[in-house]
Each structure stands twice: as C-alpha cells, then as structure tokens.
Short mmCIF file of C-alpha atoms and ligand atoms in Angstrom, two decimals:
data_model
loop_
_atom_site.label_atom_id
_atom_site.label_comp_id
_atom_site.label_asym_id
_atom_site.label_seq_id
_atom_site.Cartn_x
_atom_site.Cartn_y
_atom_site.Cartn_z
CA UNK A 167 -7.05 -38.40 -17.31
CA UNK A 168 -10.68 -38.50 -18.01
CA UNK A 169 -13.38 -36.85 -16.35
CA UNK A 170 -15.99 -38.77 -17.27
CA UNK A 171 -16.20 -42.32 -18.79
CA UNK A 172 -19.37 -43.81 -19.33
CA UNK A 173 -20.07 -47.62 -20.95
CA UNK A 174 -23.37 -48.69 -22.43
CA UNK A 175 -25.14 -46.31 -19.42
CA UNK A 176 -28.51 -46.91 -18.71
CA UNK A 177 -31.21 -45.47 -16.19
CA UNK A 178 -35.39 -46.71 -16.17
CA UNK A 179 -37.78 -45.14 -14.19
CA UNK A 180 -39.94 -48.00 -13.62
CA UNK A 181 -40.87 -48.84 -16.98
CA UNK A 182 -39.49 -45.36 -18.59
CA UNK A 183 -35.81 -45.26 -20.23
CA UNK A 184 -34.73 -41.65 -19.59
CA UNK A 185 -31.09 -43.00 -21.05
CA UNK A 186 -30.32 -45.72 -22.99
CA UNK A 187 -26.86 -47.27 -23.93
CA UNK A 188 -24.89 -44.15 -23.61
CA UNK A 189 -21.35 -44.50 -24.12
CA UNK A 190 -18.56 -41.51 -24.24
CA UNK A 191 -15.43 -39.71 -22.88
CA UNK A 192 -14.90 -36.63 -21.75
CA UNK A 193 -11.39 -35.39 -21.27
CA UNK A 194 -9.81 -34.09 -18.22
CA UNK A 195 -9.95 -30.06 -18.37
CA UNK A 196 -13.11 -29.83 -20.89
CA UNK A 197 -16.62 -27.47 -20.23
CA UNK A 198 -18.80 -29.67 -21.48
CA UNK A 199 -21.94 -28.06 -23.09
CA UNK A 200 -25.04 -31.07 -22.57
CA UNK A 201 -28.18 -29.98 -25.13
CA UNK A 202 -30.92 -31.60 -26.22
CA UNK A 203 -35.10 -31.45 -26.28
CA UNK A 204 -37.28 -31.58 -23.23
CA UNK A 205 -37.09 -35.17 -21.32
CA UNK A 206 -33.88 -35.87 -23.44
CA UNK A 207 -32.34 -37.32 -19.99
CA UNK A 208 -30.05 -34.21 -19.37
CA UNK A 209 -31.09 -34.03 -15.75
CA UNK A 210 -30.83 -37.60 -15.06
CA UNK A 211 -27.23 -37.83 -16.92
CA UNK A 212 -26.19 -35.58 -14.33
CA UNK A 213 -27.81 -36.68 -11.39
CA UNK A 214 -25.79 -40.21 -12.18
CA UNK A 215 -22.56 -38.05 -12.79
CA UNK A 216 -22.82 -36.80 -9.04
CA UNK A 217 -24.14 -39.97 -7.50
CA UNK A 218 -27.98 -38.88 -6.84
CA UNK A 219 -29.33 -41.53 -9.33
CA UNK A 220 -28.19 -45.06 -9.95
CA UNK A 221 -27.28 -46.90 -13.20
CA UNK A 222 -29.81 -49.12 -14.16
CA UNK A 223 -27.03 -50.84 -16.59
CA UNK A 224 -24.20 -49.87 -17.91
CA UNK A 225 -20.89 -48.20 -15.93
CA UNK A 226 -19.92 -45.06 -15.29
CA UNK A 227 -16.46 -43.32 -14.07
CA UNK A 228 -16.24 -40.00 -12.79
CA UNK A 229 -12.46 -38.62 -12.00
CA UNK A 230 -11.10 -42.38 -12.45
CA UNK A 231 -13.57 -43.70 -9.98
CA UNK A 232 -17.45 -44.40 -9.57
CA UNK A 233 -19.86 -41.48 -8.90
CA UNK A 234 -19.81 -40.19 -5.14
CA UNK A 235 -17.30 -43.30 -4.54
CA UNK A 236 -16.64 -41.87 -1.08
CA UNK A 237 -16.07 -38.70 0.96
CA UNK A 238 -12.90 -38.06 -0.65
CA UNK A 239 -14.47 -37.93 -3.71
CA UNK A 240 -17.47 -36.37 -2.80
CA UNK A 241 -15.21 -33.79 -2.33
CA UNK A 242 -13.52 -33.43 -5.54
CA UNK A 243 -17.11 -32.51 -7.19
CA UNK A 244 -19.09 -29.36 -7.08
CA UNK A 245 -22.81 -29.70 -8.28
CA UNK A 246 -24.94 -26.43 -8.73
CA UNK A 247 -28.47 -28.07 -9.02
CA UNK A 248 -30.97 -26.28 -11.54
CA UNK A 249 -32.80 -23.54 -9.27
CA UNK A 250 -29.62 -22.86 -7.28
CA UNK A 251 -31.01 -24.02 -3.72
CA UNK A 252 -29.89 -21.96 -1.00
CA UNK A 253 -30.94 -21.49 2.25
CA UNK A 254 -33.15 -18.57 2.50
CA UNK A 255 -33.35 -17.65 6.32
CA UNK A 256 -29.64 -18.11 6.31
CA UNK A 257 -27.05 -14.88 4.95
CA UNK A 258 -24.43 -15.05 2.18
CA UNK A 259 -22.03 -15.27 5.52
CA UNK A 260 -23.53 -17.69 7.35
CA UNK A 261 -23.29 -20.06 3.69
CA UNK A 262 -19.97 -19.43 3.85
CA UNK A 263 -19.67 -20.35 6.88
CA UNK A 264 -21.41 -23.27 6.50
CA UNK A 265 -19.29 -24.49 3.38
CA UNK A 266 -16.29 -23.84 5.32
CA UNK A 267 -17.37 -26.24 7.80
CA UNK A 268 -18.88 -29.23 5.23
CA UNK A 269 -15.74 -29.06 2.94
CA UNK A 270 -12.36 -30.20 3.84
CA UNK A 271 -10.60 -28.08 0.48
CA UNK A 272 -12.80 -25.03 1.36
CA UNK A 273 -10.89 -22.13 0.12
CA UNK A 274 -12.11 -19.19 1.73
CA UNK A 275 -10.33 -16.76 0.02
CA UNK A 276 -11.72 -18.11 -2.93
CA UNK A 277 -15.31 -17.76 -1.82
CA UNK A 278 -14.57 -13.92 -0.26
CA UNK A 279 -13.63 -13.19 -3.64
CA UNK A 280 -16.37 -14.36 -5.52
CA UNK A 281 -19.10 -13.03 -3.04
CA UNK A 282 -17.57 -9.34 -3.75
CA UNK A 283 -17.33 -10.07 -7.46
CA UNK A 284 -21.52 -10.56 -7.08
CA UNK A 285 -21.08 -7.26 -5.02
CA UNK A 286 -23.78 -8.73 -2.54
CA UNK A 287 -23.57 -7.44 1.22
CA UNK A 288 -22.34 -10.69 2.73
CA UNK A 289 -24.97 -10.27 5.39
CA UNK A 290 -28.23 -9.75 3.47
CA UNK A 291 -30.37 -12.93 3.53
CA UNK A 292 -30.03 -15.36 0.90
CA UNK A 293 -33.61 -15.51 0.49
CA UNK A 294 -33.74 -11.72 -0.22
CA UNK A 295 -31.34 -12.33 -3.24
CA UNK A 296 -32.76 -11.85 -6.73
CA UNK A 297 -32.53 -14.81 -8.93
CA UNK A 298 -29.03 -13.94 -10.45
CA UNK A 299 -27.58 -12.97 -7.23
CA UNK A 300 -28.57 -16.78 -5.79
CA UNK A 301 -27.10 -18.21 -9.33
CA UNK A 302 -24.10 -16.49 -8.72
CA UNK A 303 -23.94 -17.80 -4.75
CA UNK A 304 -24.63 -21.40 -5.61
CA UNK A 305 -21.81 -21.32 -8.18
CA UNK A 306 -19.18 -19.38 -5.31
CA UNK A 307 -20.05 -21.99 -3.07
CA UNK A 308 -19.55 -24.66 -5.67
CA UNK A 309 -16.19 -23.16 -6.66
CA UNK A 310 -15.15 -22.48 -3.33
CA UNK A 311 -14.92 -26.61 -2.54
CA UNK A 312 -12.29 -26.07 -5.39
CA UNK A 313 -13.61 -29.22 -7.29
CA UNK A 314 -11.87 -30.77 -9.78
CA UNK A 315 -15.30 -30.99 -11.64
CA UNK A 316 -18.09 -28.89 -11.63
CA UNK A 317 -21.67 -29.85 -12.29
CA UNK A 318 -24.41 -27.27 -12.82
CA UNK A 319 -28.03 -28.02 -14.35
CA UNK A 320 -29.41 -25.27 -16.37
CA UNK A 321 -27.91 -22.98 -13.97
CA UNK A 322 -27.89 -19.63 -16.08
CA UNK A 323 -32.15 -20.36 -16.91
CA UNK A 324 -33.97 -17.65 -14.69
CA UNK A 325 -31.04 -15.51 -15.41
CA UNK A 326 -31.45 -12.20 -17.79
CA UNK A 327 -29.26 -11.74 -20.60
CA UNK A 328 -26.64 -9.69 -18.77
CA UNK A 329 -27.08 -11.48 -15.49
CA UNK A 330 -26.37 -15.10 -18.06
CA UNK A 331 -23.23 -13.60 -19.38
CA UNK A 332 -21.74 -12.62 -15.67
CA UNK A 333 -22.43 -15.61 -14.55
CA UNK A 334 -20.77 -17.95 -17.63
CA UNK A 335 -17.84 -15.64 -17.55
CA UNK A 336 -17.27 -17.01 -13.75
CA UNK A 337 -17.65 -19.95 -14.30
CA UNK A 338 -15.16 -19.90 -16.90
CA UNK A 339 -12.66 -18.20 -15.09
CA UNK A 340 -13.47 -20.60 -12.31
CA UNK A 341 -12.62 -23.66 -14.09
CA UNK A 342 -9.35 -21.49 -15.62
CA UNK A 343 -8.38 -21.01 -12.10
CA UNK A 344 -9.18 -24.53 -10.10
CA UNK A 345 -7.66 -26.37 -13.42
CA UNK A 346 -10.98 -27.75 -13.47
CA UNK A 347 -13.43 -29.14 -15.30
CA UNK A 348 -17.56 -28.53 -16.28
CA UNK A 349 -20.82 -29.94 -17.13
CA UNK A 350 -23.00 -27.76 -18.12
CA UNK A 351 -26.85 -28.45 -19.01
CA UNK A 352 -28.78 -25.87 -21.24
CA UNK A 353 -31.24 -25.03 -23.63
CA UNK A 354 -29.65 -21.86 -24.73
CA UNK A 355 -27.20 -22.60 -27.59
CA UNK A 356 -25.42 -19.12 -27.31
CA UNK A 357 -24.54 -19.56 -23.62
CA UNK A 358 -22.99 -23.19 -25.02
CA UNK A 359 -21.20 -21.51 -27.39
CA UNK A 360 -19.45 -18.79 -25.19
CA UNK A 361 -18.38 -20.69 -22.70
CA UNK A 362 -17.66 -24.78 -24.06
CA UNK A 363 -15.57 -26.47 -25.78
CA UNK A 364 -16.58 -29.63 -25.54
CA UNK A 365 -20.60 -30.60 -27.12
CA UNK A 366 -22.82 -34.26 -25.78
CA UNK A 367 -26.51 -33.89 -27.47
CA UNK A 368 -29.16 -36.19 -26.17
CA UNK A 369 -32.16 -36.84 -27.43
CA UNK A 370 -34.75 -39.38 -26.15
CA UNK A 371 -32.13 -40.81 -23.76
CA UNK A 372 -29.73 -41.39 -26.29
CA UNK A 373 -26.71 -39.59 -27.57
CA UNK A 374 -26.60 -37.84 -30.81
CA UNK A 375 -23.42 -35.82 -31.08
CA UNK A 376 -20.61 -35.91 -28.75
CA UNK A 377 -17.24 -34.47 -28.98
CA UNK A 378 -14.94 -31.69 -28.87
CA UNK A 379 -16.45 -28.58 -30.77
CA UNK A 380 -13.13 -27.82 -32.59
CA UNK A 381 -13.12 -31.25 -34.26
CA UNK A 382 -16.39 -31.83 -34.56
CA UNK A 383 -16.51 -28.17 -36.73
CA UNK A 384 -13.84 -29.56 -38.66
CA UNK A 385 -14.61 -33.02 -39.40
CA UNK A 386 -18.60 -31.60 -40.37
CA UNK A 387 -19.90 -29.84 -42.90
CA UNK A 388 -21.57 -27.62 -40.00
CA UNK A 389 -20.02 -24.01 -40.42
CA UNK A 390 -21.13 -23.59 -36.17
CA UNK A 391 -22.17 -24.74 -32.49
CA UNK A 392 -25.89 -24.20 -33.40
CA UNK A 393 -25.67 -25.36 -36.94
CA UNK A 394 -23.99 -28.41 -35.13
CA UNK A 395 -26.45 -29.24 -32.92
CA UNK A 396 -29.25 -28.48 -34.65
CA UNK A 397 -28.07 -30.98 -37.39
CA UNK A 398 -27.57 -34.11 -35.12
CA UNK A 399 -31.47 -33.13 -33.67
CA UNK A 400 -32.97 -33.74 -37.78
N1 LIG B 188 -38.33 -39.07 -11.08
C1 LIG B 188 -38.79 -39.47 -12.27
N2 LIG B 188 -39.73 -40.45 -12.37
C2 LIG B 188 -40.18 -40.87 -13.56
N3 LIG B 188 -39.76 -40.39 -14.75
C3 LIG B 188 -38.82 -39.42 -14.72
C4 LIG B 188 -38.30 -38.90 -13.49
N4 LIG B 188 -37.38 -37.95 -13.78
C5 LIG B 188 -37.35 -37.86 -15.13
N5 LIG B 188 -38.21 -38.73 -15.69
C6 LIG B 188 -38.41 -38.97 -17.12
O1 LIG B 188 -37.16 -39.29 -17.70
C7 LIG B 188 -36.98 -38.63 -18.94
C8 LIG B 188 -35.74 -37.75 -18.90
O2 LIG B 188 -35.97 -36.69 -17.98
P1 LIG B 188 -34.84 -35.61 -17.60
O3 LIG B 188 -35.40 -34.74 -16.52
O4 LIG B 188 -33.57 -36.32 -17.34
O5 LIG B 188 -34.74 -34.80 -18.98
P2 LIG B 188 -34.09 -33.36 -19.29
O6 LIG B 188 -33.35 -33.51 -20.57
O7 LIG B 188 -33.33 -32.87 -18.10
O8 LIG B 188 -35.39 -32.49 -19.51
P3 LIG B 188 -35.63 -30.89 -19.36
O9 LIG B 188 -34.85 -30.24 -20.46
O10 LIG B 188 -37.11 -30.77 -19.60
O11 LIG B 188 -35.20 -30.49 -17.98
C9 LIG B 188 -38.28 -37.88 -19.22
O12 LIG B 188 -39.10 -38.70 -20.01
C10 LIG B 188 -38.88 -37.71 -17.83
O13 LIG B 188 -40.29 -37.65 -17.92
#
C-alpha cells in the first residue's frame, strides 16, 4: 500500500505555480523528510496532502483514496500545522477532551501518555505553554487520533536543540507504535536525518530528489543525507 501517490500534480495561485508536474510514491510505513529552499512549495504540497488546497492539475492519492475523501478518511490523517495552533484559553485537559469528542479512533490512553511524557500539568493553560511544550501537545493530539499518516509542517522550527530532539524522538516512536506513517517538512537537515528514511526535495515547485535514503545513498556517489540533498539543490 502506498501512502501517497501523486501524478503530474499541479497547484497556481492565480498566475503563480507553487508546484508543477510533480509525480512520486511514497510507500506505506515511510517518515518522509520534505526539504527544499524558501517558496519551494513544501507548504502547499502538504496542504494538498490533507485536503486544505486543491489540485490545479494533476491527481493525487492519499491512503488509496483522494485527500480528505470523507469523514472516514479525515480520520485516518493527523496534520500538525507549522506553529502548532492550540487553543490558548483552553487547558491541556480540556484539548483532550475536546479530541476525544472530534475523533471517532481517539485513544485516550494514548494521549494520557504522551501529555505525562511532556510532563505538563494537564490543567495549566495551553496558552501558558512554552513553544516546545505546545509542539509537543499538537503532536499528542495528532497521535492520539491514531492516524495512519501523520502530517506536520516544520513542526520542530521554534524548538531549541534539546526541545527538537524530544520532540523527533516522539514522533518516531509514534509512528513505531500506530504502524504509521510521516511527512515531515524542514529546513534543518540533521532533524531529517535522525528521524527519516524516506527524502522528496523541491525546489521552485518541482521535485529534485525523491526516494528512499538507503537507496538513494547507494545508487549516488553522495557519502550522506546532507551531501544528498545538497547535491540535487546545484
Ligand atoms: N496563499 C498564497 N497566495 C499566493 N501565493 C502563495 C500562497 N501561498 C504560497 N504562495 C507562493 O507559492 C510558492 C510556494 O510557497 P510554499 O509556502 O508552499 O513554500 P514553502 O516551501 O513551504 O516555503 P517556506 O520554506 O518558506 O515555508 C511561493 O512562491 C509562495 O510565495
């Protein structure tokens, strides 16, 4: 099974191609790593993936079926947008709560779990959380859906170095434990490295690279991730 198909994708704004005529395949069970300059269309590749932006031409399959095909679906994907929105006047409880109630495969245990993992009192205000702690939120209440794919949009960015590496290491052992899989904008190559296995680069709306890392490493004369990516940018 795929995770994500995508023919000859397209999307204008107005008169402005943010992609053009991107076609891959992503494999069921991969964390996708998505890199690539400023305006390479990162943003809008996922907002398509999760049904927030139209095609303008070209097709695109997400889990077998077309993006946000239905509630059902809906369902079966968690997106973590890129500053973590949250609901400030509301507590980490009263999210839960509130995820319980929007999300028919809500797993609370799942959520509880994660929430002490952040070691956040469950009834401070989500608005009183630092940056990190709100990261970390978005992605339990993500995870707690139990999606079969998870998209997040430079969701480690605000994060310090520590702070980055906490949060990565959940998500990994997120997607370990749901059987899941991720797509994960960034900038930073190192948090691609530690947690992907699977590389798209974009640049100017088009795709440079795309792959799984392991083959890619071996089929290339590029000894890593960075040397990878930075290669298919020249
Ligand atoms: N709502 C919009 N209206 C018009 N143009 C847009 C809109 N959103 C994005 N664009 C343009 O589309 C292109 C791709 O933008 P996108 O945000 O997808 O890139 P990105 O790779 O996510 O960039 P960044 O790394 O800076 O977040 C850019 O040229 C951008 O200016």
């Amino acid at each position: 099974m795929e995770s994500l198909h995508a023919t000859h994708l397209g999307k204008r704004y107005g008169r402005r191609a943010a992609l053009t005529d991107v076609t891959l395949t992503v494999p069921a069970g991969r964390i996708v790593g998505l890199v690539g300059p400023n305006g390479a269309g990162k943003s809008t590749f996922l907002q398509l993936v999760c049904g927030l932006l139209s095609p303008t031409t070209g097709a695109l399959r997400v889990l077998g079926a077309p993006p946000a095909a239905d509630a059902k679906h809906l369902a079966r994907v968690g997106f973590v947008a890129q500053d973590a929105p949250v609901y400030p006047t509301l507590s980490v409880a009263d999210h839960l709560r509130l995820g319980a109630r929007l999300n028919p495969r809500w797993d609370p245990d799942l959520a509880e779990r994660r929430i002490a993992a952040i070691g956040v009192e469950p009834g401070r205000k989500a608005g009183r959380l630092s940056g990190g702690q709100r990261a970390q939120l978005a992605l339990a209440l993500a995870v707690a859906k139990r999606p079969e794919l998870l998209i997040l949009d430079e969701p480690a960015a605000a994060l310090d170095p520590l702070a980055r590496v906490e949060f990565l290491d959940h998500l990994r052992d997120s997607v370990t434990e749901l059987a899941a899989s991720a797509v994960l904008s960034s900038h930073l190559l190192s948090d691609v490295e530690r947690v992907c296995d699977h590389l798209i680069v974009l640049a100017d709306g088009r795709v440079r690279l795309a792959g799984d890392v392991r083959d890619l490493l071996r089929d290339g004369p590029h000894a890593s991730l960075e040397e990878l990516v930075l290669g298919s940018l020249r």
